[in-house]
Coordinates of C-alpha atoms and ligand atoms in Angstrom, one line a residue:
X1 CA 66.5 129.5 102.8
X2 CA 64.7 127.1 100.2
X3 CA 65.4 128.0 96.3
X4 CA 62.3 129.6 94.7
X5 CA 63.1 128.8 91.9
X6 CA 63.5 125.4 91.5
X7 CA 65.8 124.9 88.1
X8 CA 68.0 122.2 87.7
X9 CA 72.0 123.4 87.4
X10 CA 73.5 122.2 83.8
X11 CA 75.9 119.8 83.1
X12 CA 79.1 121.5 82.2
X13 CA 81.8 118.8 80.4
X14 CA 80.4 115.7 82.9
X15 CA 80.8 118.0 86.1
X16 CA 76.7 117.0 86.9
X17 CA 76.2 113.4 84.8
X18 CA 72.6 111.7 85.6
X19 CA 73.1 108.3 86.5
X20 CA 72.0 105.7 84.8
X21 CA 69.5 103.1 85.6
X22 CA 71.7 100.8 85.2
X23 CA 73.7 102.4 87.9
X24 CA 71.1 103.4 90.3
X25 CA 70.4 100.4 91.0
X26 CA 73.8 99.2 91.8
X27 CA 74.4 101.6 94.4
X28 CA 70.5 101.2 95.8
X29 CA 72.5 97.8 96.4
X30 CA 74.9 98.8 98.4
X31 CA 72.8 101.5 100.5
X32 CA 69.2 102.5 101.1
X33 CA 66.2 105.0 99.9
X34 CA 64.1 107.6 101.8
X35 CA 62.2 110.5 101.8
X36 CA 63.0 113.9 102.3
X37 CA 60.7 117.1 102.9
X38 CA 61.4 120.7 102.2
X39 CA 64.1 122.2 104.1
X40 CA 65.7 118.7 105.5
X41 CA 68.9 119.0 105.6
X42 CA 71.5 116.1 104.5
X43 CA 74.6 117.3 104.9
X44 CA 76.5 120.4 106.6
X45 CA 79.7 122.6 105.6
X46 CA 81.8 121.9 107.6
X47 CA 80.4 117.8 107.9
X48 CA 83.1 115.0 107.6
X49 CA 81.8 111.5 106.8
X50 CA 79.1 112.2 104.7
X51 CA 77.2 109.8 102.8
X52 CA 77.1 109.4 99.4
X53 CA 74.0 110.6 97.9
X54 CA 71.5 109.8 94.9
X55 CA 68.9 112.6 94.1
X56 CA 65.9 109.5 93.6
X57 CA 62.9 111.9 93.2
X58 CA 62.4 115.9 93.9
X59 CA 65.7 118.4 93.6
X60 CA 68.8 118.8 96.1
X61 CA 69.8 122.7 96.5
X62 CA 73.6 122.9 97.2
X63 CA 74.2 126.3 99.5
X64 CA 77.5 128.2 100.1
X65 CA 77.3 130.3 103.4
X66 CA 74.3 128.3 104.7
X67 CA 72.6 130.0 107.9
X68 CA 75.4 133.2 106.3
X69 CA 74.3 136.5 105.2
X70 CA 76.1 135.8 102.2
X71 CA 74.0 131.8 101.9
X72 CA 73.5 130.8 98.5
X73 CA 73.0 128.2 95.8
X74 CA 75.5 127.5 94.2
X75 CA 74.0 124.2 92.2
X76 CA 70.1 122.1 92.0
X77 CA 69.5 118.8 91.7
X78 CA 67.8 116.1 89.7
X79 CA 67.1 112.6 89.6
X80 CA 70.1 110.8 88.7
X81 CA 72.2 113.4 89.9
X82 CA 74.5 112.7 92.6
X83 CA 76.2 115.2 95.5
X84 CA 78.8 115.5 97.4
X85 CA 82.7 116.9 95.4
X86 CA 85.9 115.9 96.1
X87 CA 86.6 116.6 100.0
X88 CA 83.7 113.3 99.8
X89 CA 86.7 110.9 98.7
X90 CA 89.1 112.7 100.5
X91 CA 88.0 112.7 104.4
X92 CA 88.1 117.0 103.9
X93 CA 85.4 118.4 105.5
X94 CA 82.5 119.6 102.7
X95 CA 82.6 123.1 101.9
X96 CA 79.3 123.3 101.3
X97 CA 75.7 122.5 102.5
X98 CA 72.9 119.8 100.5
X99 CA 69.0 120.7 101.2
X100 CA 66.5 118.7 99.7
X101 CA 64.5 121.7 97.8
X102 CA 61.0 120.0 97.5
X103 CA 59.4 116.8 99.3
X104 CA 61.6 114.3 97.4
X105 CA 63.4 110.6 97.7
X106 CA 67.6 110.0 98.0
X107 CA 69.4 107.5 98.0
X108 CA 72.4 107.1 100.7
X109 CA 75.0 104.7 100.1
X110 CA 77.9 105.2 103.0
X111 CA 81.2 106.1 101.7
X112 CA 83.5 103.2 102.1
X113 CA 80.8 101.3 100.1
X114 CA 80.8 104.3 97.4
X115 CA 85.0 103.4 97.4
X116 CA 84.4 100.1 96.5
X117 CA 82.2 99.7 93.6
X118 CA 84.3 102.8 92.2
X119 CA 87.4 100.6 92.7
X120 CA 85.0 97.4 91.3
X121 CA 83.4 99.7 88.3
X122 CA 86.1 101.2 86.1
X123 CA 83.4 103.2 84.6
X124 CA 81.3 104.3 87.2
X125 CA 85.1 105.4 88.7
X126 CA 86.0 107.3 86.1
X127 CA 82.4 109.3 86.1
X128 CA 83.1 110.2 89.6
X129 CA 85.7 111.1 90.1
X130 CA 85.9 112.9 87.1
X131 CA 82.3 115.3 88.2
X132 CA 84.7 115.1 91.7
X133 CA 87.8 117.4 90.1
X134 CA 85.4 119.2 88.0
X135 CA 83.4 120.7 91.1
X136 CA 86.2 121.4 92.4
X137 CA 87.6 123.9 89.9
X138 CA 83.7 125.0 90.1
X139 CA 83.7 125.8 94.1
X140 CA 87.5 127.6 93.4
X141 CA 86.3 129.2 90.0
X142 CA 83.1 130.4 91.9
X143 CA 85.0 131.6 95.7
X144 CA 82.5 129.3 97.8
X145 CA 84.0 127.5 101.0
X146 CA 86.3 129.5 103.6
X147 CA 86.4 133.5 103.5
X148 CA 89.6 134.5 104.0
X149 CA 89.8 138.3 105.3
X150 CA 92.5 140.5 105.3
X151 CA 95.2 143.2 104.1
X152 CA 96.3 142.7 101.2
X153 CA 100.0 143.6 102.1
X154 CA 100.1 141.7 105.0
X155 CA 102.5 138.8 105.5
X156 CA 100.2 136.6 107.2
X157 CA 97.9 137.1 104.9
X158 CA 99.5 135.9 101.9
X159 CA 101.0 132.6 103.7
X160 CA 97.3 131.7 103.8
X161 CA 96.1 132.4 100.8
X162 CA 98.4 130.3 99.0
X163 CA 98.0 127.7 101.5
X164 CA 94.4 127.8 100.5
X165 CA 95.8 127.9 97.3
X166 CA 97.8 125.5 96.9
X167 CA 96.4 122.8 98.3
X168 CA 93.2 123.1 96.5
X169 CA 90.8 124.7 99.1
X170 CA 88.2 126.4 97.7
X171 CA 88.3 129.7 98.9
X172 CA 87.2 133.6 98.9
X173 CA 89.9 135.9 99.5
X174 CA 88.6 139.2 100.5
X175 CA 90.6 142.8 100.4
X176 CA 90.3 144.8 103.6
X177 CA 92.0 147.9 100.6
X178 CA 89.7 146.5 97.7
X179 CA 86.7 145.0 98.5
X180 CA 83.6 146.6 101.0
X181 CA 82.5 143.3 101.6
X182 CA 85.5 142.7 104.4
X183 CA 84.8 145.2 106.4
X184 CA 80.9 144.3 106.3
X185 CA 82.2 140.9 107.1
X186 CA 84.3 141.6 110.4
X187 CA 81.9 143.7 111.5
X188 CA 79.8 140.8 111.4
X189 CA 81.7 138.5 112.9
X190 CA 83.3 141.6 116.0
X191 CA 86.7 141.6 114.5
X192 CA 88.8 145.3 113.9
X193 CA 90.8 145.3 111.3
X194 CA 93.9 145.1 112.8
X195 CA 93.2 141.7 114.2
X196 CA 93.1 140.3 111.3
X197 CA 93.6 138.2 108.8
X198 CA 91.0 135.9 110.4
X199 CA 89.9 132.9 108.0
X200 CA 86.2 131.6 108.6
X201 CA 86.2 127.9 107.8
X202 CA 82.7 126.2 107.6
X203 CA 81.2 128.2 111.2
X204 CA 84.7 128.8 112.9
X205 CA 86.2 132.4 113.3
X206 CA 90.4 131.5 112.8
X207 CA 92.0 134.5 114.3
X208 CA 95.3 134.6 111.9
X209 CA 96.2 130.5 112.1
X210 CA 99.2 128.5 111.4
X211 CA 98.8 126.8 107.7
X212 CA 98.8 123.3 110.7
X213 CA 95.4 124.7 112.3
X214 CA 93.7 126.0 109.2
X215 CA 94.9 121.9 107.4
X216 CA 93.6 120.9 110.9
X217 CA 90.1 122.8 110.3
X218 CA 89.6 121.5 106.9
X219 CA 90.1 118.7 107.5
X220 CA 93.5 118.1 106.0
X221 CA 95.5 115.1 106.7
X222 CA 97.3 115.9 109.7
X223 CA 100.6 113.8 110.4
X224 CA 100.5 111.9 113.9
X225 CA 102.3 111.5 116.4
X226 CA 103.6 107.3 115.3
X227 CA 102.9 105.8 111.9
X228 CA 104.1 102.6 113.4
X229 CA 104.6 99.9 111.4
X230 CA 104.9 101.1 107.6
X231 CA 106.9 99.9 105.0
X232 CA 107.5 103.1 103.6
X233 CA 108.0 106.7 103.8
X234 CA 107.9 109.1 100.8
X235 CA 109.5 112.3 101.6
X236 CA 107.7 115.4 99.6
X237 CA 105.1 115.4 97.3
X238 CA 106.1 116.6 94.2
X239 CA 105.3 114.6 90.8
X240 CA 108.1 111.7 92.0
X241 CA 107.0 111.8 95.7
X242 CA 103.5 111.1 94.5
X243 CA 104.1 108.2 91.7
X244 CA 106.3 106.7 94.4
X245 CA 103.5 106.7 96.8
X246 CA 101.5 105.5 94.2
X247 CA 103.3 102.3 92.9
X248 CA 104.2 101.6 97.0
X249 CA 100.7 101.8 97.9
X250 CA 99.9 99.6 94.8
X251 CA 102.7 96.9 95.1
X252 CA 101.4 96.6 98.4
X253 CA 103.2 98.8 100.7
X254 CA 102.3 100.5 103.7
X255 CA 102.7 103.8 102.7
X256 CA 102.9 107.8 104.2
X257 CA 103.7 110.6 102.2
X258 CA 105.2 113.8 104.0
X259 CA 105.0 116.8 102.6
X260 CA 105.9 120.0 104.5
X261 CA 103.1 123.0 102.4
X262 CA 101.2 121.1 99.9
X263 CA 100.5 118.2 97.3
X264 CA 101.7 119.2 93.6
X265 CA 105.5 120.4 94.7
X266 CA 106.6 122.8 92.0
X267 CA 104.8 121.4 89.2
X268 CA 101.5 122.4 91.3
X269 CA 102.5 125.9 91.2
X270 CA 102.9 125.7 87.0
X271 CA 99.2 127.0 84.9
X272 CA 99.7 124.1 82.3
X273 CA 102.1 121.2 81.8
X274 CA 102.3 120.9 78.0
X275 CA 104.6 118.7 77.9
X276 CA 103.4 115.5 79.9
X277 CA 102.9 112.3 78.1
X278 CA 99.3 111.8 77.4
X279 CA 97.6 114.7 78.2
X280 CA 98.1 117.0 74.3
X281 CA 96.0 119.7 75.4
X282 CA 98.3 120.6 78.4
X283 CA 96.8 120.1 81.8
X284 CA 97.1 122.5 85.6
X285 CA 99.7 121.0 87.7
X286 CA 97.2 121.0 90.3
X287 CA 94.9 118.7 88.7
X288 CA 97.4 116.5 88.0
X289 CA 98.2 116.1 91.6
X290 CA 94.3 115.9 92.4
X291 CA 94.7 113.2 90.4
X292 CA 97.6 111.4 92.0
X293 CA 96.5 111.9 95.0
X294 CA 93.1 109.9 94.1
X295 CA 95.3 106.9 93.1
X296 CA 98.1 106.3 96.0
X297 CA 94.8 107.2 98.5
X298 CA 92.5 104.7 96.4
X299 CA 95.7 102.3 96.6
X300 CA 95.6 103.1 100.6
X301 CA 98.5 105.4 101.3
X302 CA 98.7 108.1 103.7
X303 CA 99.1 111.4 103.7
X304 CA 100.2 113.6 106.5
X305 CA 100.3 117.4 104.7
X306 CA 101.5 120.0 106.4
X307 CA 104.0 117.7 107.6
X308 CA 107.9 118.9 107.3
X309 CA 110.9 117.0 107.7
X310 CA 113.4 118.4 109.7
X311 CA 115.8 115.6 110.1
X312 CA 116.6 111.9 109.8
X313 CA 118.4 109.6 111.7
X314 CA 120.1 105.9 111.7
X315 CA 119.5 103.3 113.7
X316 CA 120.7 99.7 112.8
X317 CA 118.2 98.7 109.7
X318 CA 115.8 101.3 110.3
X319 CA 115.3 105.6 109.7
X320 CA 113.9 107.8 111.6
X321 CA 112.6 110.4 110.2
X322 CA 111.7 113.7 112.4
X323 CA 109.0 116.4 110.8
X324 CA 108.7 119.6 112.5
X325 CA 106.2 119.5 115.4
X326 CA 108.7 116.8 116.8
X327 CA 107.2 113.9 116.1
X328 CA 108.9 111.2 114.1
X329 CA 108.0 108.1 111.9
X330 CA 110.2 105.4 111.8
X331 CA 110.9 103.0 109.2
X332 CA 112.8 100.3 106.6
X333 CA 112.9 102.3 103.7
X334 CA 113.0 106.4 102.4
X335 CA 111.8 107.9 99.4
X336 CA 113.8 111.2 99.2
X337 CA 111.7 113.4 96.5
X338 CA 111.6 116.8 98.1
X339 CA 112.7 118.6 95.0
X340 CA 114.0 122.3 94.8
X341 CA 112.8 125.5 95.5
X342 CA 113.6 128.8 93.6
X343 CA 116.2 131.1 94.0
X344 CA 115.8 134.4 95.5
X345 CA 116.6 137.8 93.4
X346 CA 119.9 139.6 95.4
X347 CA 118.9 143.1 95.5
X348 CA 118.2 145.2 98.0
X349 CA 115.3 145.2 99.9
X350 CA 113.5 142.2 98.4
X351 CA 112.5 141.3 102.5
X352 CA 110.3 143.7 102.3
X353 CA 108.6 143.6 98.7
X354 CA 108.7 139.6 99.7
X355 CA 106.0 140.4 101.6
X356 CA 103.3 141.5 99.6
X357 CA 104.7 141.7 96.3
X358 CA 106.6 139.3 95.1
X359 CA 106.0 135.6 94.3
X360 CA 107.2 132.2 92.7
X361 CA 104.3 130.9 91.8
X362 CA 101.9 132.2 89.2
X363 CA 99.0 131.0 90.0
X364 CA 94.7 131.6 89.7
X365 CA 95.0 133.3 92.4
X366 CA 98.2 135.9 92.6
X367 CA 96.9 136.3 88.4
X368 CA 93.1 137.2 90.1
X369 CA 94.9 139.2 92.5
X370 CA 96.6 141.5 89.9
X371 CA 94.6 141.5 87.0
X372 CA 94.3 144.9 85.0
X373 CA 97.7 145.6 86.9
X374 CA 101.4 145.9 85.3
X375 CA 103.3 143.2 85.9
X376 CA 106.9 141.5 85.4
X377 CA 108.9 138.6 85.0
X378 CA 112.1 137.4 85.8
X379 CA 113.5 134.5 84.6
X380 CA 114.6 133.4 80.8
X381 CA 113.0 129.3 81.7
X382 CA 110.1 127.1 81.0
X383 CA 108.9 128.7 84.1
X384 CA 108.7 131.5 83.0
X385 CA 107.6 131.6 79.6
X386 CA 104.6 129.7 81.3
X387 CA 104.1 132.7 83.5
X388 CA 104.2 134.9 80.5
X389 CA 101.7 133.3 78.5
X390 CA 99.2 132.6 81.5
X391 CA 99.6 135.9 83.1
X392 CA 99.9 137.9 80.3
X393 CA 95.7 137.0 80.0
X394 CA 94.8 138.9 83.5
X395 CA 97.7 141.2 83.5
X396 CA 97.5 144.8 81.9
X397 CA 101.2 144.5 80.9
X398 CA 103.7 142.3 81.0
X399 CA 107.6 142.7 81.3
X400 CA 109.2 139.3 80.6
X401 CA 113.1 139.8 82.2
X402 CA 115.6 137.7 80.4
X403 CA 119.0 137.7 81.2
X404 CA 120.7 136.0 78.7
X405 CA 120.1 137.6 74.6
X406 CA 118.2 135.1 73.3
X407 CA 114.4 133.6 74.9
X408 CA 115.8 129.9 72.8
X409 CA 118.9 129.5 74.8
X410 CA 116.6 128.4 77.8
X411 CA 113.2 128.1 76.7
X412 CA 111.0 125.6 74.6
X413 CA 110.5 126.7 71.1
X414 CA 106.9 126.0 71.7
X415 CA 106.6 128.6 74.6
X416 CA 108.6 131.5 72.4
X417 CA 106.0 131.3 69.8
X418 CA 103.6 131.6 72.4
X419 CA 104.8 134.6 73.2
X420 CA 106.5 136.3 70.3
X421 CA 102.1 135.9 70.0
X422 CA 101.1 137.6 72.9
X423 CA 99.7 141.5 71.9
X424 CA 100.5 142.5 75.8
X425 CA 103.8 141.0 76.7
X426 CA 107.3 142.7 76.0
X427 CA 110.5 141.1 76.4
X428 CA 113.7 143.2 77.4
X429 CA 116.5 140.7 76.7
X430 CA 120.8 141.5 78.2
X431 CA 118.1 142.8 81.1
X432 CA 118.7 142.3 84.8
X433 CA 117.0 143.5 88.1
X434 CA 118.9 145.7 89.7
X435 CA 116.3 147.4 92.6
X436 CA 113.0 147.0 93.2
X437 CA 110.8 150.7 93.4
X438 CA 108.2 151.5 95.3
X439 CA 107.7 153.2 99.2
X440 CA 104.3 151.0 100.8
X441 CA 104.5 148.2 97.7
X442 CA 105.8 147.7 94.5
X443 CA 105.5 150.7 91.7
X444 CA 108.7 150.2 89.5
X445 CA 111.2 147.4 89.3
X446 CA 115.0 149.1 87.6
X447 CA 116.7 147.6 85.2
X448 CA 119.8 147.5 84.1
X449 CA 120.6 146.2 79.5
X450 CA 124.1 144.8 78.2
X451 CA 125.4 148.8 78.2
X452 CA 124.8 149.5 81.9
X453 CA 121.8 151.9 80.3
X454 CA 119.1 152.3 83.0
X455 CA 115.6 151.5 82.6
X456 CA 112.5 151.8 85.2
X457 CA 109.9 148.6 84.1
X458 CA 106.1 150.0 85.3
X459 CA 105.1 146.8 87.9
X460 CA 103.1 146.1 90.8
X461 CA 104.0 143.0 91.3
X462 CA 107.3 140.9 90.3
X463 CA 107.1 137.0 89.7
X464 CA 111.0 135.3 89.7
X465 CA 112.3 132.1 88.1
X466 CA 115.7 132.1 87.9
X467 CA 116.0 128.3 89.4
X468 CA 116.6 126.6 92.2
X469 CA 118.1 124.9 95.4
X470 CA 118.3 121.8 97.2
X471 CA 116.0 121.1 99.5
X472 CA 118.5 118.7 101.5
X473 CA 119.2 120.6 104.5
X474 CA 117.2 118.6 106.4
X475 CA 119.3 115.2 106.2
X476 CA 122.5 116.6 108.5
X477 CA 125.0 114.3 106.3
X478 CA 123.5 111.1 107.1
X479 CA 124.1 110.7 102.5
X480 CA 126.2 112.1 100.2
X481 CA 125.2 115.4 98.4
X482 CA 126.7 116.7 95.4
X483 CA 129.2 120.6 95.4
X484 CA 125.1 121.6 95.2
X485 CA 123.7 120.2 97.7
X486 CA 122.0 118.2 95.2
X487 CA 121.6 113.8 96.7
X488 CA 123.9 111.5 94.5
X489 CA 122.8 108.4 93.8
X490 CA 124.6 105.2 91.9
X491 CA 128.0 104.6 91.8
X492 CA 128.5 108.5 92.0
X493 CA 127.6 108.7 95.6
X494 CA 130.7 108.3 98.7
X495 CA 129.8 106.0 101.9
X496 CA 129.3 108.0 104.6
X497 CA 129.8 104.7 107.0
X498 CA 133.1 105.7 109.2
X499 CA 135.5 103.3 108.0
X500 CA 134.9 105.3 103.7
X501 CA 133.6 101.3 102.9
X502 CA 130.6 100.4 100.9
X503 CA 130.3 97.1 103.7
X504 CA 130.2 94.8 100.8
X505 CA 126.2 96.8 99.6
X506 CA 126.2 97.1 95.9
X507 CA 123.8 100.4 95.6
X508 CA 121.6 100.6 92.7
X509 CA 120.9 103.6 90.4
X510 CA 118.8 105.9 92.3
X511 CA 120.1 104.9 95.8
X512 CA 121.7 107.5 97.6
X513 CA 124.7 106.3 99.9
X514 CA 123.0 104.6 103.3
X515 CA 120.9 101.2 102.1
X516 CA 117.2 101.5 101.5
X517 CA 117.7 105.2 100.4
X518 CA 116.2 106.5 97.5
X519 CA 116.8 110.2 95.7
X520 CA 114.5 110.3 92.9
X521 CA 113.3 113.4 91.3
X522 CA 114.9 116.9 91.3
X523 CA 117.0 116.2 94.3
X524 CA 118.4 113.6 93.2
X525 CA 121.8 115.1 91.3
X526 CA 122.1 115.5 87.5
X527 CA 117.7 114.6 87.6
X528 CA 116.3 116.0 84.4
X529 CA 114.1 118.6 86.6
X530 CA 110.8 118.0 84.6
X531 CA 107.6 116.0 86.2
X532 CA 108.2 112.6 83.4
X533 CA 111.6 112.1 85.0
X534 CA 110.2 112.7 88.5
X535 CA 107.7 110.3 87.3
X536 CA 109.7 107.7 86.5
X537 CA 111.8 107.9 88.6
X538 CA 109.5 107.5 91.8
X539 CA 107.6 104.4 90.2
X540 CA 111.8 103.3 89.9
X541 CA 112.7 104.0 93.2
X542 CA 109.7 101.1 94.9
X543 CA 111.2 98.5 92.3
X544 CA 115.0 99.3 93.5
X545 CA 113.3 98.9 97.2
X546 CA 111.8 95.6 96.9
X547 CA 115.1 94.8 95.6
X548 CA 116.6 95.9 98.9
X549 CA 114.6 94.8 101.3
X550 CA 114.7 91.5 100.0
X551 CA 118.6 91.2 100.0
X552 CA 118.7 93.2 103.3
Ligands
FAD601 C1 106.1 127.1 87.4 C2 107.3 125.9 87.4 C3 106.8 125.8 85.3 C4 107.0 124.0 85.7 N1 106.5 123.4 84.2 C5 106.5 122.0 83.5 C6 106.4 121.4 82.5 O1 106.2 122.6 81.4 N2 107.1 120.5 82.1 C7 107.5 119.9 82.9 O2 107.9 118.5 82.3 N3 108.5 120.5 84.3 C8 108.6 121.3 84.5 N4 108.0 121.7 85.8 C9 110.1 121.4 86.4 C10 108.7 120.1 87.1 O3 107.6 120.8 87.6 C11 109.5 119.8 88.3 O4 110.8 119.6 87.6 C12 108.8 118.6 88.8 O5 107.8 118.9 90.2 C13 110.2 118.2 90.1 O6 109.1 117.3 90.8 P1 110.0 116.8 92.4 O7 108.4 115.4 92.6 O8 110.8 115.8 91.9 O9 109.9 117.6 93.5 P2 109.4 119.4 93.7 O10 108.0 119.7 92.2 O11 109.9 120.2 94.2 O12 108.2 118.1 94.9 C14 109.2 118.5 96.1 C15 108.2 118.4 97.6 O13 108.8 118.2 98.4 C16 108.3 118.4 99.5 N5 108.9 119.0 100.2 C17 110.5 120.0 100.2 N6 111.4 120.2 101.3 C18 110.8 119.4 102.4 C19 110.6 118.5 103.8 N7 111.7 119.4 104.2 N8 109.9 117.6 104.0 C20 108.2 117.0 103.6 N9 108.2 117.6 102.6 C21 109.4 118.7 102.2 C22 107.9 120.1 98.5 O14 106.8 121.0 99.7 C23 107.4 119.5 97.4 O15 105.9 119.4 97.8 C24 107.7 123.6 86.0 C25 108.2 124.0 86.7 C26 107.7 125.1 87.6 C27 108.3 126.2 88.9

């Protein structure tokens, strides 16, 4: 479909900048120009390793769902504009098709040459990275790219939505209960409602795929059978692991970063981090993670997602980390950055409601799903406060249920001020959740106040932020843990050697009870449980890993 009216898409906040003549000349030296004809496809949705295209004459249309009944033009770009989005740099398959709208000319630059230019020209690099990050957000907002179809009550549909959202994959969610387009799409691909959820990924029909299958279909970096020749493995790609990855790779270590779910960790689920240095108006955890992933890749780090570490063993000076898919990685230095995971409520029928109405993060996906409905949030810390502020902009009403007598016990002052200013938020202090009510789905939450009096809070979704437990089960006793399961480091770590002694080595401050294993961020015993602290520890662990490698 060639657009009838060719009108260039406005440049929103730097998402579609125009290159200067000098920048085009620099790119021309790295690629080649060629004429285009109307309707010519420059690259297709699902294609990997596309060239970087600059429009020299005429216009190029960006098309979502090319060749399907849902085909739509989502952008038009003329002279001096460049094509592509984040997937061009991350190696994912393209989320849209680019088609010449009229006769013109483009400059095609191989992506490796583009990377060289980005690394050598910081102003140009900044322009492209900023545009690509913004374009990914625009694609997510437009619901372009993948299609996920299923029932809002299906646990697998929810798993797929969460995996896509956590990995910042653009998708449109078609809800069988609410969206007539869902049934139309199912008829079109010959699938019955009881065979859902399905994902349409770049023209391929995936029936209830596993997260790894979906990752493979979109080109997320999969774990390889053997990561040979690596110096450093970082387990966990939250802020601590990403920081270790950036510093490790930038110092020349061959670095592999593994994550069981998505880069970003807990911070990736935060709608706005307002106290991270250098971002006075705050930054979403997802954007922070996206930037860090690009930065780590720029220095040569390799990612594997989803890749869950399930075991670790020691053989002389090396450690072998076993992964969930049966593969393994062997290295001399390991950074444990597996953080912590949410704590669950102790109430009857929790598992049942967890399948469709209970959440442990409040991202854009959940906010849109429960737009206009009453929701409840449990917890008195900053994560609960952030979720309250964020969800109040979408939900009809938010009830914040807090066990403490005062919000100030665990929440930062700036968040309390924001919560107190919101008109559609009710705060229940000294109150605890006792029961979840509803037959097919959540309808209300039964709560008790400090006198034991029962109250009913209407809620279609419940968001739980009541603390976290360390993700250390996979360590299997190789390193010393504290009474709560967090990794002990430095002087507090007791050696697990058979003789109970330390064999003469001096443990550094972030080093666990085995030489060459470091623990950083929330997983570390006594850590600050803050993004900045996690990032600082990740960076510091690299220096200590170098020192350990030199000493052995
Ligand atoms: C909603 C919310 C809002 C927050 N807001 C703020 C804020 O405003 N300011 C602030 O400073 N802090 C905030 N925090 C706290 C902050 O996010 C954490 O301190 C920080 O994310 C810790 O980073 P980390 O890398 O140590 O661990 P995590 O962020 O927990 O990352 C650990 C990573 O390891 C992965 N992983 C776990 N087990 C395995 C395994 N076996 N194999 C492979 N990978 C594994 C996980 O998938 C995860 O990606 C917030 C937390 C939440 C939940």
